[in-house]
Short mmCIF file of C-alpha atoms and ligand atoms in Angstrom, two decimals:
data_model
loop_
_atom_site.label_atom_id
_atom_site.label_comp_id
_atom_site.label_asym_id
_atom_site.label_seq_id
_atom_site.Cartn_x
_atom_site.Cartn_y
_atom_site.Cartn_z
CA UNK A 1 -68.50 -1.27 -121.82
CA UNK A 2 -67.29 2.37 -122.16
CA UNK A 3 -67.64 4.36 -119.10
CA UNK A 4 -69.79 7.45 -119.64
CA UNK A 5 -67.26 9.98 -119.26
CA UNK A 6 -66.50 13.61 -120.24
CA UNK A 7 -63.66 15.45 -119.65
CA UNK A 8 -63.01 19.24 -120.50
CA UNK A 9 -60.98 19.72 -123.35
CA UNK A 10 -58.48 21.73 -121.12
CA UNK A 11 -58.32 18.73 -118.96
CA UNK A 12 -58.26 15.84 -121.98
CA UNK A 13 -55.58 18.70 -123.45
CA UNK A 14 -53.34 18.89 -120.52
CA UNK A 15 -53.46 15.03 -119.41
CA UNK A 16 -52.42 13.93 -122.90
CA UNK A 17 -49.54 16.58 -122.88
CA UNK A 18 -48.26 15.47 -119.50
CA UNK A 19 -49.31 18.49 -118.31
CA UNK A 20 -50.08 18.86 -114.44
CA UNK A 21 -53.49 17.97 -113.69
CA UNK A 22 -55.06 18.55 -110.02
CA UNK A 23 -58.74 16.97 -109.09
CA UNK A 24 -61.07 18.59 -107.11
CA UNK A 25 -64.33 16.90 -105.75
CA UNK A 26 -67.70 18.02 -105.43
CA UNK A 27 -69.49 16.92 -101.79
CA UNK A 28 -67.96 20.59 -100.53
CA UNK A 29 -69.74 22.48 -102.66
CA UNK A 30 -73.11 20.89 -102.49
CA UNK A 31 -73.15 19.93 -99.03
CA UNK A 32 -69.57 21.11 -97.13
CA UNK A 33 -70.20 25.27 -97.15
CA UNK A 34 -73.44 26.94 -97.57
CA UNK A 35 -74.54 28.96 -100.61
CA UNK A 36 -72.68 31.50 -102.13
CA UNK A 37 -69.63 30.89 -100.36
CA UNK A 38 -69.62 27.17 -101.85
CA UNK A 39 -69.44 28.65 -105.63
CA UNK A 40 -66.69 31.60 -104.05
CA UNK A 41 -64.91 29.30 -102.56
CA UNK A 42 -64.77 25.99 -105.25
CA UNK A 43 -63.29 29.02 -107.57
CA UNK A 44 -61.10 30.04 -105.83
CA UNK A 45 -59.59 26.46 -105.35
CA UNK A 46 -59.48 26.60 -109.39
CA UNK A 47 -57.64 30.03 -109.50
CA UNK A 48 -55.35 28.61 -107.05
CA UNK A 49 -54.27 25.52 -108.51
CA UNK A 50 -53.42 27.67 -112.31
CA UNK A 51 -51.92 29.95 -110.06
CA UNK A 52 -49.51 27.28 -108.93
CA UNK A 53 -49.14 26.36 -112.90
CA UNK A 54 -51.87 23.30 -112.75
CA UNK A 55 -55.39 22.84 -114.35
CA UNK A 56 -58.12 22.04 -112.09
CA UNK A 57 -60.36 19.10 -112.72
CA UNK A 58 -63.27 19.75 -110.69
CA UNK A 59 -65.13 16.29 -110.59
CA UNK A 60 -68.72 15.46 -110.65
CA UNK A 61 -72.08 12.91 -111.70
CA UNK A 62 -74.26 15.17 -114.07
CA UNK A 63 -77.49 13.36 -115.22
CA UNK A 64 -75.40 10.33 -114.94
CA UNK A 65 -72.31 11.34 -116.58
CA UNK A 66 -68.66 11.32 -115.04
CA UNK A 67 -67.34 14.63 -115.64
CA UNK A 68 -63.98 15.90 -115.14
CA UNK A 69 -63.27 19.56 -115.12
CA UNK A 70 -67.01 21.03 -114.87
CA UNK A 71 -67.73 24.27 -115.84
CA UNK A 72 -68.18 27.15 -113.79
CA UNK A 73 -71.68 27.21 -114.67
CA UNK A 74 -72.45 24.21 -113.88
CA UNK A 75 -70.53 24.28 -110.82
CA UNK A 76 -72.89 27.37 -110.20
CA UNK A 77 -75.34 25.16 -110.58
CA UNK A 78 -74.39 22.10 -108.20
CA UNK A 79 -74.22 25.00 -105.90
CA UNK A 80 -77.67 26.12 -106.10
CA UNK A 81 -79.21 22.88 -105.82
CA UNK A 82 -81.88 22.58 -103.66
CA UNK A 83 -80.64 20.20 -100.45
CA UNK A 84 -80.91 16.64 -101.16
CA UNK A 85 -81.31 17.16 -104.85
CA UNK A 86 -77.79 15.83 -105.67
CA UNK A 87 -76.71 12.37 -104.36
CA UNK A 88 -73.56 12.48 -102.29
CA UNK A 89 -71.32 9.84 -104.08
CA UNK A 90 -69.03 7.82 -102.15
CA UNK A 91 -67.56 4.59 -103.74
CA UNK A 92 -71.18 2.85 -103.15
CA UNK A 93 -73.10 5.15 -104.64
CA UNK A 94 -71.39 5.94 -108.34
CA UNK A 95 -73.00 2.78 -109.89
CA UNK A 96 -76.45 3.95 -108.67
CA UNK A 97 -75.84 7.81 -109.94
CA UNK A 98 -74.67 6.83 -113.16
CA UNK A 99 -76.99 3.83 -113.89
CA UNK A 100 -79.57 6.22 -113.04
CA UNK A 101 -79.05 9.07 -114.49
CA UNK A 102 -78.94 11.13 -111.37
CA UNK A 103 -76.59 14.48 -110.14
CA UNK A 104 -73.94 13.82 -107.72
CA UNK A 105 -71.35 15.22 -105.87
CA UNK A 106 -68.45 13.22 -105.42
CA UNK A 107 -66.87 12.91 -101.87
CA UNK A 108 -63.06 12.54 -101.24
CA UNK A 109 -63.48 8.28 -102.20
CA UNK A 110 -65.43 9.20 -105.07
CA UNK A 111 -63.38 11.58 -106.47
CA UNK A 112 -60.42 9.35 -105.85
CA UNK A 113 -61.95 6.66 -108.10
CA UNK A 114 -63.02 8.97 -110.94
CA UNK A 115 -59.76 10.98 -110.73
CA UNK A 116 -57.68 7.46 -110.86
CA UNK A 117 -59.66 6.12 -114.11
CA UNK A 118 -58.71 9.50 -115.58
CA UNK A 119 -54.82 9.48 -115.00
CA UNK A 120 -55.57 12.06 -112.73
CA UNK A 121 -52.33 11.85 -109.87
CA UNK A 122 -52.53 15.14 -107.69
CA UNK A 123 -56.33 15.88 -105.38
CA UNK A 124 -57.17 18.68 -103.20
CA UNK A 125 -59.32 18.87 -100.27
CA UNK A 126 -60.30 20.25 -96.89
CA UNK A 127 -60.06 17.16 -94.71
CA UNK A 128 -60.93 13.15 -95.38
CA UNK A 129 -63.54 11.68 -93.59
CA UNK A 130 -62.35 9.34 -90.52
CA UNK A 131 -63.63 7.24 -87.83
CA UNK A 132 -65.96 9.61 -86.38
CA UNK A 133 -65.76 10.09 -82.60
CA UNK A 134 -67.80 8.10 -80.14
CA UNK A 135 -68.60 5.60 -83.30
CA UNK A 136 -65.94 3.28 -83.96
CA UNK A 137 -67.82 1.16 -86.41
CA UNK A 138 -68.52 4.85 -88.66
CA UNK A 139 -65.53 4.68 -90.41
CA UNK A 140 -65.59 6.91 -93.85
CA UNK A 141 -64.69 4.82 -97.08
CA UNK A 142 -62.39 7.78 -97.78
CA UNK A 143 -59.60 5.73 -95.95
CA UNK A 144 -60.39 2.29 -97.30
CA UNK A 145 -60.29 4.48 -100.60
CA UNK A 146 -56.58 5.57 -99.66
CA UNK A 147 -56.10 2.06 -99.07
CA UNK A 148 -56.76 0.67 -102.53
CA UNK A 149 -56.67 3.94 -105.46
CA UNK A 150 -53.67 5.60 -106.05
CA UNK A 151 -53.90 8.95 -106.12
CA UNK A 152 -52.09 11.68 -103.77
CA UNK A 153 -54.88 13.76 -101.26
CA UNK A 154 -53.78 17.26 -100.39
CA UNK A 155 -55.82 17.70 -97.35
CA UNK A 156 -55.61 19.41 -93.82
CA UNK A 157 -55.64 16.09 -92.30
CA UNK A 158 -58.98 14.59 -91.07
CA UNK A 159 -62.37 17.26 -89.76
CA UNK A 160 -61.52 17.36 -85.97
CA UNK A 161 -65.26 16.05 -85.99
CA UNK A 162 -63.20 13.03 -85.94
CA UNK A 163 -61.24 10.38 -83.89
CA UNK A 164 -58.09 11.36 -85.06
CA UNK A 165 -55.98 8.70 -83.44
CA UNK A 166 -58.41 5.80 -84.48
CA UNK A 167 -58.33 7.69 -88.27
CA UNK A 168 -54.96 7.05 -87.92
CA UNK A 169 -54.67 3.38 -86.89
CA UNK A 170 -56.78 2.53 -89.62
CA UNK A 171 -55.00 4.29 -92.36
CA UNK A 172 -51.63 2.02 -90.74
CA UNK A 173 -53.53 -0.59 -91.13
CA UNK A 174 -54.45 0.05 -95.21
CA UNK A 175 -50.74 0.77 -95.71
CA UNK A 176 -51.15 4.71 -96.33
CA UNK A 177 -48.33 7.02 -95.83
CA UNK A 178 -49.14 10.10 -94.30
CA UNK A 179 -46.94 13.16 -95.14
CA UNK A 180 -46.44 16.70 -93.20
CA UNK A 181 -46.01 19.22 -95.89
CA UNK A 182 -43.39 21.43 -94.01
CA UNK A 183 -44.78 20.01 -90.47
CA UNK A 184 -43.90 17.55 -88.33
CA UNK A 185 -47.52 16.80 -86.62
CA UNK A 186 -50.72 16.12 -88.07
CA UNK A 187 -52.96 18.90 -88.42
CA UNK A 188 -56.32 19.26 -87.04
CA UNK A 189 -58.38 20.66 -89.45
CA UNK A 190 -59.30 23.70 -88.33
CA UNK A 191 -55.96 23.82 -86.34
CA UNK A 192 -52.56 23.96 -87.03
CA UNK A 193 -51.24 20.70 -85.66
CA UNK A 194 -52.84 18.43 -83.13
CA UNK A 195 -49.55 16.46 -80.98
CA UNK A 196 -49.82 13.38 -83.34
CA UNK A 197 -46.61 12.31 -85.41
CA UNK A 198 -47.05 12.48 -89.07
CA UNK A 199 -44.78 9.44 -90.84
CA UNK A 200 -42.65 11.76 -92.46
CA UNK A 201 -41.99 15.70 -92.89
CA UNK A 202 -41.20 16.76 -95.98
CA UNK A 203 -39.99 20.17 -96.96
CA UNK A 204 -40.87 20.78 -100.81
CA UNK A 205 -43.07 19.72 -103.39
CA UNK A 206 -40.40 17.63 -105.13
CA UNK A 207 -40.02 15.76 -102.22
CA UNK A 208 -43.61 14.65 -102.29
CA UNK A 209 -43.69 14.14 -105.73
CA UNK A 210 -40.20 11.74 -105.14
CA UNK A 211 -42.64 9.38 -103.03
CA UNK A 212 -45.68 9.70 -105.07
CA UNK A 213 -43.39 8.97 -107.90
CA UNK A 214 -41.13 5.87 -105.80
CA UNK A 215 -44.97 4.54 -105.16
CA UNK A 216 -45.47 4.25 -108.90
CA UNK A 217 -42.26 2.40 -109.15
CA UNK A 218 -42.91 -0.40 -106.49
CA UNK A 219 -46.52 -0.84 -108.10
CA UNK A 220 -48.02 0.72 -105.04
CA UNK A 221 -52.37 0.43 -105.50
CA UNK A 222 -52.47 2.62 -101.97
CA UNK A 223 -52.86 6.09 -102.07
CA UNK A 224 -51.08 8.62 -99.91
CA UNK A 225 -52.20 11.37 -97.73
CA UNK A 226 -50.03 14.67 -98.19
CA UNK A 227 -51.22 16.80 -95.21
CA UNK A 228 -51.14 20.74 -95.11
CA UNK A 229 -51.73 23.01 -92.07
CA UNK A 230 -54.31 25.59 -92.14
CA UNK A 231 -52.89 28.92 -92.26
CA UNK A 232 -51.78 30.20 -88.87
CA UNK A 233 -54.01 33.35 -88.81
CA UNK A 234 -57.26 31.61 -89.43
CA UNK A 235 -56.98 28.72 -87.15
CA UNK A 236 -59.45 28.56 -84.72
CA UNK A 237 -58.11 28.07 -80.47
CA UNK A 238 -58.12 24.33 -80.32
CA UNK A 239 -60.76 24.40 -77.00
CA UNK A 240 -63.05 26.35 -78.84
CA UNK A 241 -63.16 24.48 -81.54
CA UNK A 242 -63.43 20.84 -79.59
CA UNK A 243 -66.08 22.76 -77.38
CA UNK A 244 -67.97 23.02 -80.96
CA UNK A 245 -67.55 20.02 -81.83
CA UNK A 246 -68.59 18.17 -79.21
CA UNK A 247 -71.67 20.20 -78.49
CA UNK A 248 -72.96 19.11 -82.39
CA UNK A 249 -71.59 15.83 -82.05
CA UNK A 250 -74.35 15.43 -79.15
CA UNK A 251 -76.70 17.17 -81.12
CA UNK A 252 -76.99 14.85 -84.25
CA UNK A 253 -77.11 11.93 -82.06
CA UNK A 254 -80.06 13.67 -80.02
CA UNK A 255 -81.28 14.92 -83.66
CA UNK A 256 -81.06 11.10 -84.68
CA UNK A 257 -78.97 12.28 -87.80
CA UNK A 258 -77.14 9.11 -88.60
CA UNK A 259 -74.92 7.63 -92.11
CA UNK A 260 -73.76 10.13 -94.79
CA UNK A 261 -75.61 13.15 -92.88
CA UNK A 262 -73.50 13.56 -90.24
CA UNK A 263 -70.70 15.42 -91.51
CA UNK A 264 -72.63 17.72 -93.00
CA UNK A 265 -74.93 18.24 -90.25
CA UNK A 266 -71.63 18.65 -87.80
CA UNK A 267 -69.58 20.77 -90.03
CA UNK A 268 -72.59 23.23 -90.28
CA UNK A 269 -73.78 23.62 -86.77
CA UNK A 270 -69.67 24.08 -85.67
CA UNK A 271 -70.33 27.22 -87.88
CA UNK A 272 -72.78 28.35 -86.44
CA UNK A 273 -71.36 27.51 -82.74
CA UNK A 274 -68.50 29.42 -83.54
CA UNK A 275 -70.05 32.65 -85.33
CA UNK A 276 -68.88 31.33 -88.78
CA UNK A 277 -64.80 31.00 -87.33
CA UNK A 278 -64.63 27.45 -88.28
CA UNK A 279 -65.83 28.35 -92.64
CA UNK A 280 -63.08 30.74 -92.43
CA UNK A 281 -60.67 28.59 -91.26
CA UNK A 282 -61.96 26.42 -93.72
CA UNK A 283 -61.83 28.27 -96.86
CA UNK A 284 -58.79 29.17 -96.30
CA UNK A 285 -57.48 25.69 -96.18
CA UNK A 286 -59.13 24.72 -99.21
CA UNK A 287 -57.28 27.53 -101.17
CA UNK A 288 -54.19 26.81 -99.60
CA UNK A 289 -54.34 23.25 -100.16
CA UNK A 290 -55.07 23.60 -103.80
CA UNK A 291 -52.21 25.95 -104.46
CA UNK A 292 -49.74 22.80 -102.61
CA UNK A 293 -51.59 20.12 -104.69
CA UNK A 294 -50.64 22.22 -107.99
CA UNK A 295 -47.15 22.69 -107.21
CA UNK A 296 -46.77 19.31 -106.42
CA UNK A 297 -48.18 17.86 -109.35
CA UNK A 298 -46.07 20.50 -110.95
CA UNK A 299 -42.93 18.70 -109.39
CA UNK A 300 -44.60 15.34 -110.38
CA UNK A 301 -45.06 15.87 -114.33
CA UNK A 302 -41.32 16.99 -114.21
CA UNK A 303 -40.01 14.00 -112.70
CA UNK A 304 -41.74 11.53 -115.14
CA UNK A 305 -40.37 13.34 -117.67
CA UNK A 306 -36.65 14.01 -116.61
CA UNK A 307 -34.97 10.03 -117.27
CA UNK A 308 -33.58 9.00 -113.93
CA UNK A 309 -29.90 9.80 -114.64
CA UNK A 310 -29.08 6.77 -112.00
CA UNK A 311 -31.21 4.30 -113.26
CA UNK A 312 -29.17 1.04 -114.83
CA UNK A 313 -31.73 0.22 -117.25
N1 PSU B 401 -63.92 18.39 -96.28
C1 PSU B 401 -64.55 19.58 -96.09
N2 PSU B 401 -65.91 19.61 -96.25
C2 PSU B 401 -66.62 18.49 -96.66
C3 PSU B 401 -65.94 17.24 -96.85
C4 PSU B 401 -64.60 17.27 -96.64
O1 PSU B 401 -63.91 20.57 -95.76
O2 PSU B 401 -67.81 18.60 -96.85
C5 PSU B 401 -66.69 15.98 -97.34
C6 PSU B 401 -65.73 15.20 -98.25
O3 PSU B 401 -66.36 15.02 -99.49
C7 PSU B 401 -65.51 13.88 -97.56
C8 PSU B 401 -66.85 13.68 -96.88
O4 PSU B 401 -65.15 12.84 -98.43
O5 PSU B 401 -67.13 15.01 -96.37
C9 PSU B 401 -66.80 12.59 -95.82
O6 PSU B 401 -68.09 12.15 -95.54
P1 PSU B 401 -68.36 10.83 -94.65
O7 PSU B 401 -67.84 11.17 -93.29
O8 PSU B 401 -69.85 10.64 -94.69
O9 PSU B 401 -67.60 9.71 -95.32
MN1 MN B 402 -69.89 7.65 -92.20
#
């Protein structure tokens, strides 16, 4: 059977030219940043990616269709959406949207999936989901995702909502490298680096596409995690920020907010705890992340093309 797909002629255009292609998912707009900054901000992301010489492939479940590269109208309309209207689509969920017919916004996993079926190398985000603090057993299917799709996530590490070091140990343990685009520790999200060793620094976007490329080579299923800091004028002071965090942490357990709603329910009320600090580090993230993604995937298209001049074959 078919999938029910439909990408954007820019997008079917550019993929069949080996053209560089960037994905962008969904779950941010409809339940990451509040309305209108959701619409300002997933445009921006798209201006920011063509800026870097890329098309952006903004990915989402429309009455049951895949669609790659929606429109801004329609991403407009995801936008609007009344809460809870639009399904949150992680792995588990795309049969259900699709069989159904329903709307859905595709988190980091989902967007992984849909982006891999559609040759789709290069995705930008804000931060994966992880193994969320004080709940070991929560752990996002965004990093069994990296473990098993390949496809490259530009992203400022994992939401400090998280366990960072136990996000970590489980990305080991599913074989995913984890890259510091010019930094040498991982960042925190809304900070510029917590004091936890990336794998490997690397300097350029040709170096990352080198590995994303050497992972085709070695038949590599895994994906990788390419993280970028937030910009150094919009972090937020790493005490006020855990302060934040913690305080909503305790609050959606008192709440009794539990599964898929916590991250949304955490990222807001850190917002709000820190007089909207925390969106403006995060929007500025996203755009900067985007812009990384679409050189990289810049530097990727050119190195499939180029013949290796070493190679024996
Ligand atoms: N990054 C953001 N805002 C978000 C998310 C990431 O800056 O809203 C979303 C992503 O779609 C990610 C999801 O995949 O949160 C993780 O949700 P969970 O912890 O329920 O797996
Ligand atoms: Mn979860």
């Amino acid at each position: 059977m078919r999938i029910p797909a439909t990408l954007s002629p820019d997008i079917q255009q550019a993929l069949a030219n080996n053209q560089p292609v960037v994905a962008l998912e969904s779950t941010l707009i409809t339940h990451g940043l509040p309305y209108p900054l959701n619409v300002e901000t997933a445009l921006a992301m798209e201006a920011a990616v063509r800026e870097a010489g890329a098309a952006p492939a903004t990915i989402a479940i429309l009455n049951g269709e895949i669609t790659v590269g929606i429109s801004p109208v329609q991403i407009e309309a995801l936008a609007k959406a009344p809460p809870n209207s639009v399904r949150k689509c992680s792995r588990r969920d795309l049969p259900v949207a699709i069989a159904l017919a329903q709307d859905g916004a595709t988190t980091v996993a989902g967007t992984m999936i849909i982006a891999a079926l559609a040759g789709i190398k290069l995705f930008a985000t804000g931060g994966i989901g992880g193994v969320h603090r004080g709940q070991p057993h929560d752990v996002s299917a965004d990093l069994i995702e990296l473990g098993r799709t390949p496809v490259a996530v530009v992203s400022s590490g994992a939401k400090s909502i998280l366990d960072l070091p136990l996000t970590l140990e489980v990305l080991e343990t599913y074989g995913v490298p984890i890259l510091g685009y010019r930094a040498d520790a991982l960042p925190a999200f809304y900070a510029v680096q917590t004091d936890l060793p990336v794998d490997q620094r690397i300097d350029s976007p040709e170096e990352a596409a080198a590995i994303i490329r050497a992972a085709d080579a070695i038949g590599a299923r895994h994906g990788m995690l390419i993280t970028v800091p937030v910009p150094a004028d919009k972090q937020l002071d790493a005490k006020t920020a855990d302060k934040a965090i913690e305080q909503a942490t305790a609050e959606a357990e008192a709440a009794g907010i539990t599964g898929k709603n916590i991250t949304p329910y955490v990222l807001n009320r850190v917002s709000e705890l820190t007089g909207g600090a925390s969106m403006a580090a995060n929007i500025a993230l996203l755009i900067k992340n985007a812009r990384v993604a679409g050189e990289i995937a810049q530097a990727y298209c050119k190195l499939q093309i180029k013949p290796r001049p070493t190679s024996k074959e």
